[in-house]
mmCIF file of C-alpha atoms in Angstrom:
data_model
loop_
_atom_site.group_PDB
_atom_site.id
_atom_site.type_symbol
_atom_site.label_atom_id
_atom_site.label_comp_id
_atom_site.label_asym_id
_atom_site.label_seq_id
_atom_site.Cartn_x
_atom_site.Cartn_y
_atom_site.Cartn_z
ATOM 1 C CA MET A 1 6.526 19.282 5.471
ATOM 2 C CA THR A 2 4.950 17.118 8.194
ATOM 3 C CA PRO A 3 1.986 19.478 8.803
ATOM 4 C CA VAL A 4 1.182 19.415 5.085
ATOM 5 C CA ARG A 5 1.340 15.619 4.999
ATOM 6 C CA SER A 6 -0.825 15.348 8.103
ATOM 7 C CA LEU A 7 -3.428 17.762 6.752
ATOM 8 C CA ALA A 8 -3.463 16.036 3.364
ATOM 9 C CA ARG A 9 -3.968 12.621 4.983
ATOM 10 C CA VAL A 10 -6.860 13.940 7.081
ATOM 11 C CA MET A 11 -8.453 15.522 4.021
ATOM 12 C CA LEU A 12 -7.984 12.364 1.943
ATOM 13 C CA SER A 13 -9.387 10.125 4.667
ATOM 14 C CA GLY A 14 -12.577 12.131 5.242
ATOM 15 C CA ILE A 15 -14.567 10.536 2.429
ATOM 16 C CA PHE A 16 -13.646 7.047 3.617
ATOM 17 C CA VAL A 17 -14.633 7.711 7.226
ATOM 18 C CA VAL A 18 -17.982 9.303 6.337
ATOM 19 C CA SER A 19 -19.026 6.936 3.556
ATOM 20 C CA GLY A 20 -17.672 3.918 5.445
ATOM 21 C CA ALA A 21 -19.774 4.754 8.502
ATOM 22 C CA ARG A 22 -22.870 5.481 6.393
ATOM 23 C CA ASN A 23 -22.547 2.340 4.286
ATOM 24 C CA PHE A 24 -21.870 0.164 7.327
ATOM 25 C CA GLN A 25 -25.057 1.390 9.012
ATOM 26 C CA HIS A 26 -27.247 1.238 5.893
ATOM 27 C CA PRO A 27 -25.874 -1.323 3.436
ATOM 28 C CA GLY A 28 -29.288 -2.201 2.026
ATOM 29 C CA ARG A 29 -29.497 0.864 -0.194
ATOM 30 C CA LEU A 30 -26.332 -0.249 -2.041
ATOM 31 C CA VAL A 31 -27.321 -3.879 -2.631
ATOM 32 C CA PRO A 32 -28.946 -3.380 -6.074
ATOM 33 C CA ALA A 33 -25.875 -1.577 -7.456
ATOM 34 C CA ALA A 34 -23.351 -3.889 -5.770
ATOM 35 C CA LYS A 35 -25.031 -7.191 -6.657
ATOM 36 C CA PRO A 36 -23.534 -7.490 -10.185
ATOM 37 C CA VAL A 37 -20.022 -6.970 -8.784
ATOM 38 C CA THR A 38 -20.466 -9.266 -5.780
ATOM 39 C CA ASP A 39 -21.916 -11.980 -8.021
ATOM 40 C CA ARG A 40 -18.643 -11.940 -10.006
ATOM 41 C CA VAL A 41 -16.487 -11.906 -6.843
ATOM 42 C CA THR A 42 -18.374 -14.665 -5.007
ATOM 43 C CA PRO A 43 -16.776 -17.611 -6.896
ATOM 44 C CA LEU A 44 -13.302 -16.203 -6.185
ATOM 45 C CA LEU A 45 -14.098 -15.834 -2.491
ATOM 46 C CA GLN A 46 -15.458 -19.388 -2.369
ATOM 47 C CA GLN A 47 -12.188 -20.674 -3.869
ATOM 48 C CA VAL A 48 -10.205 -18.874 -1.166
ATOM 49 C CA SER A 49 -12.368 -20.210 1.645
ATOM 50 C CA PRO A 50 -15.896 -21.589 1.630
ATOM 51 C CA ARG A 51 -16.458 -20.062 5.081
ATOM 52 C CA ILE A 52 -16.182 -16.457 3.810
ATOM 53 C CA PRO A 53 -19.661 -14.932 3.693
ATOM 54 C CA THR A 54 -20.657 -14.016 0.161
ATOM 55 C CA ASP A 55 -24.020 -12.317 0.529
ATOM 56 C CA THR A 56 -23.991 -8.833 -0.943
ATOM 57 C CA GLU A 57 -24.989 -6.992 2.222
ATOM 58 C CA THR A 58 -22.190 -8.590 4.268
ATOM 59 C CA LEU A 59 -19.617 -7.782 1.584
ATOM 60 C CA ILE A 60 -20.832 -4.159 1.525
ATOM 61 C CA ARG A 61 -20.455 -3.995 5.302
ATOM 62 C CA ALA A 62 -16.974 -5.523 5.167
ATOM 63 C CA ASN A 63 -15.897 -2.968 2.557
ATOM 64 C CA ALA A 64 -17.488 -0.151 4.571
ATOM 65 C CA ALA A 65 -15.801 -1.274 7.800
ATOM 66 C CA THR A 66 -12.466 -1.445 5.997
ATOM 67 C CA GLN A 67 -12.983 2.071 4.664
ATOM 68 C CA LEU A 68 -14.045 3.417 8.059
ATOM 69 C CA VAL A 69 -11.144 1.881 9.992
ATOM 70 C CA GLY A 70 -8.664 2.568 7.193
ATOM 71 C CA GLY A 71 -9.822 6.185 6.951
ATOM 72 C CA LEU A 72 -9.330 6.667 10.685
ATOM 73 C CA MET A 73 -5.894 5.068 10.550
ATOM 74 C CA LEU A 74 -4.871 7.244 7.615
ATOM 75 C CA ALA A 75 -6.150 10.379 9.360
ATOM 76 C CA THR A 76 -4.238 9.594 12.546
ATOM 77 C CA GLY A 77 -1.060 8.609 10.707
ATOM 78 C CA LYS A 78 -1.050 4.962 11.809
ATOM 79 C CA PHE A 79 0.429 2.538 9.265
ATOM 80 C CA THR A 80 -0.233 5.113 6.549
ATOM 81 C CA ARG A 81 1.461 3.337 3.663
ATOM 82 C CA PRO A 82 -0.255 -0.068 3.971
ATOM 83 C CA THR A 83 -3.506 1.640 4.946
ATOM 84 C CA ALA A 84 -3.407 3.788 1.819
ATOM 85 C CA LEU A 85 -2.954 0.663 -0.316
ATOM 86 C CA LEU A 86 -5.813 -1.053 1.482
ATOM 87 C CA LEU A 87 -8.107 1.931 0.918
ATOM 88 C CA ALA A 88 -7.090 2.024 -2.744
ATOM 89 C CA GLY A 89 -8.130 -1.618 -2.968
ATOM 90 C CA THR A 90 -11.562 -0.844 -1.514
ATOM 91 C CA LEU A 91 -12.115 1.788 -4.184
ATOM 92 C CA ILE A 92 -12.008 -0.743 -7.008
ATOM 93 C CA PRO A 93 -15.269 -2.589 -6.220
ATOM 94 C CA THR A 94 -16.874 0.609 -4.929
ATOM 95 C CA THR A 95 -16.190 2.422 -8.184
ATOM 96 C CA ALA A 96 -17.103 -0.507 -10.418
ATOM 97 C CA ALA A 97 -20.404 -1.063 -8.606
ATOM 98 C CA GLY A 98 -21.357 2.507 -7.854
ATOM 99 C CA HIS A 99 -20.372 4.434 -10.965
ATOM 100 C CA PRO A 100 -20.559 2.266 -14.101
ATOM 101 C CA PHE A 101 -21.009 5.179 -16.509
ATOM 102 C CA TRP A 102 -20.432 2.829 -19.444
ATOM 103 C CA ASN A 103 -23.796 1.153 -18.705
ATOM 104 C CA SER A 104 -25.835 4.381 -18.543
ATOM 105 C CA THR A 105 -28.139 5.268 -21.415
ATOM 106 C CA ASP A 106 -29.408 8.504 -19.893
ATOM 107 C CA PRO A 107 -26.907 11.296 -20.734
ATOM 108 C CA ALA A 108 -27.373 13.075 -17.366
ATOM 109 C CA GLU A 109 -26.917 9.863 -15.388
ATOM 110 C CA ARG A 110 -23.945 8.910 -17.561
ATOM 111 C CA MET A 111 -22.322 12.309 -16.916
ATOM 112 C CA GLN A 112 -22.928 12.063 -13.148
ATOM 113 C CA ASN A 113 -21.478 8.551 -12.963
ATOM 114 C CA GLN A 114 -18.516 9.605 -15.069
ATOM 115 C CA VAL A 115 -17.776 12.526 -12.722
ATOM 116 C CA HIS A 116 -17.920 10.231 -9.680
ATOM 117 C CA PHE A 117 -15.824 7.611 -11.467
ATOM 118 C CA LEU A 118 -13.151 10.222 -12.204
ATOM 119 C CA LYS A 119 -13.364 11.511 -8.616
ATOM 120 C CA ASN A 120 -12.677 8.000 -7.355
ATOM 121 C CA LEU A 121 -9.849 7.681 -9.851
ATOM 122 C CA GLY A 122 -8.358 10.867 -8.362
ATOM 123 C CA LEU A 123 -8.775 9.468 -4.853
ATOM 124 C CA PHE A 124 -7.041 6.302 -6.042
ATOM 125 C CA GLY A 125 -4.124 8.397 -7.298
ATOM 126 C CA GLY A 126 -3.933 10.287 -4.005
ATOM 127 C CA LEU A 127 -3.876 7.017 -2.104
ATOM 128 C CA LEU A 128 -1.086 5.692 -4.309
ATOM 129 C CA LEU A 129 0.904 8.838 -3.531
ATOM 130 C CA ALA A 130 0.221 8.357 0.183
ATOM 131 C CA ALA A 131 1.321 4.724 -0.109
ATOM 132 C CA ALA A 132 4.580 5.772 -1.780
ATOM 133 C CA ASP A 133 5.290 8.656 0.629
ATOM 134 C CA THR A 134 8.135 7.800 2.983
ATOM 135 C CA GLU A 135 7.725 11.092 4.886
ATOM 136 C CA GLY A 136 11.264 12.114 4.020
ATOM 137 C CA LYS A 137 12.762 8.908 5.368
ATOM 138 C CA PRO A 138 14.659 6.552 3.102
ATOM 139 C CA GLY A 139 12.423 4.036 1.371
ATOM 140 C CA LEU A 140 12.758 0.286 1.555
ATOM 141 C CA ARG A 141 14.493 0.121 -1.819
ATOM 142 C CA TRP A 142 17.124 2.661 -0.783
ATOM 143 C CA ARG A 143 17.647 1.015 2.603
ATOM 144 C CA ALA A 144 18.070 -2.420 1.015
ATOM 145 C CA GLY A 145 20.527 -1.068 -1.556
ATOM 146 C CA HIS A 146 22.366 0.904 1.100
ATOM 147 C CA ARG A 147 22.572 -2.143 3.366
ATOM 148 C CA PHE A 148 23.825 -4.260 0.447
ATOM 149 C CA GLY A 149 26.452 -1.634 -0.414
ATOM 150 C CA HIS A 150 27.456 -1.360 3.230
ATOM 151 C CA SER A 151 27.814 -5.140 3.492
ATOM 152 C CA ARG A 152 29.862 -5.272 0.293
ATOM 153 C CA ARG A 153 32.187 -2.547 1.611
ATOM 154 C CA SER A 154 32.521 -4.391 4.940
ATOM 155 C CA VAL A 155 33.473 -7.619 3.183
ATOM 156 C CA ALA A 156 35.977 -5.773 0.968
ATOM 157 C CA ARG A 157 37.463 -4.125 4.066
ATOM 158 C CA ALA A 158 37.732 -7.504 5.830
ATOM 159 C CA VAL A 159 39.436 -9.037 2.776
ATOM 160 C CA ARG A 160 41.952 -6.141 2.616
ATOM 161 C CA THR A 161 42.659 -6.498 6.347
ATOM 162 C CA ALA A 162 43.118 -10.267 6.029
ATOM 163 C CA ARG A 163 45.511 -9.824 3.098
ATOM 164 C CA ARG A 164 47.477 -7.186 4.994
ATOM 165 C CA GLU A 165 47.680 -9.433 8.069
ATOM 166 C CA ALA A 166 48.759 -12.354 5.871
ATOM 167 C CA ARG A 167 51.547 -10.234 4.270
ATOM 168 C CA ILE A 168 52.724 -9.147 7.722
ATOM 169 C CA ALA A 169 52.701 -12.770 8.932
ATOM 170 C CA VAL A 170 54.678 -13.890 5.872
ATOM 171 C CA ARG A 171 57.240 -11.097 6.390
ATOM 172 C CA SER A 172 57.522 -11.948 10.086
ATOM 173 C CA ALA A 173 58.096 -15.622 9.291
ATOM 174 C CA ALA A 174 60.711 -14.752 6.661
ATOM 175 C CA THR A 175 62.455 -12.402 9.076
ATOM 176 C CA ALA A 176 62.391 -15.046 11.817
ATOM 177 C CA ARG A 177 64.039 -17.584 9.483
ATOM 178 C CA ARG A 178 66.830 -15.167 8.630
ATOM 179 C CA LEU A 179 67.696 -14.340 12.197
ATOM 180 C CA PRO A 180 70.418 -16.480 13.751
ATOM 181 C CA GLY A 181 68.868 -18.550 16.371
#
């Protein structure tokens, strides 16, 4: 199954590598579409830290760099689960800014934006699957439950051993008292 996973990750990451590189080099063409979204995000960023740059072009570049690096990491299999979640997070502002089909009055433009919106929704789903994929290894939930069960069994075993040792000690003491000395 590993070759299938590897191929799927490479295929899924391609759009992020290509569009991330393109948008990082030429963010200006996206500014008009991204401005309404960045204007809503700017107050939140300022609350987090006033030093975070909030101009639209810088935010586009940051998102593009994240997509480029994240796409390369996903393609090479490095930190695939957190990377997939990170890439899924970058799709939210990208989709909201780039494909707001609900604002389109032209039917052709509306249809095109809706197709791209649904494509990004599919990419989002693929990234969620990649984030959940443990590559056949036990997941964190299973490992935690298994560890808890193992610990509980170890404690129960220790209690049984202690009780057995205590019974033996009591019998030995009783036997020692009965023996003529």
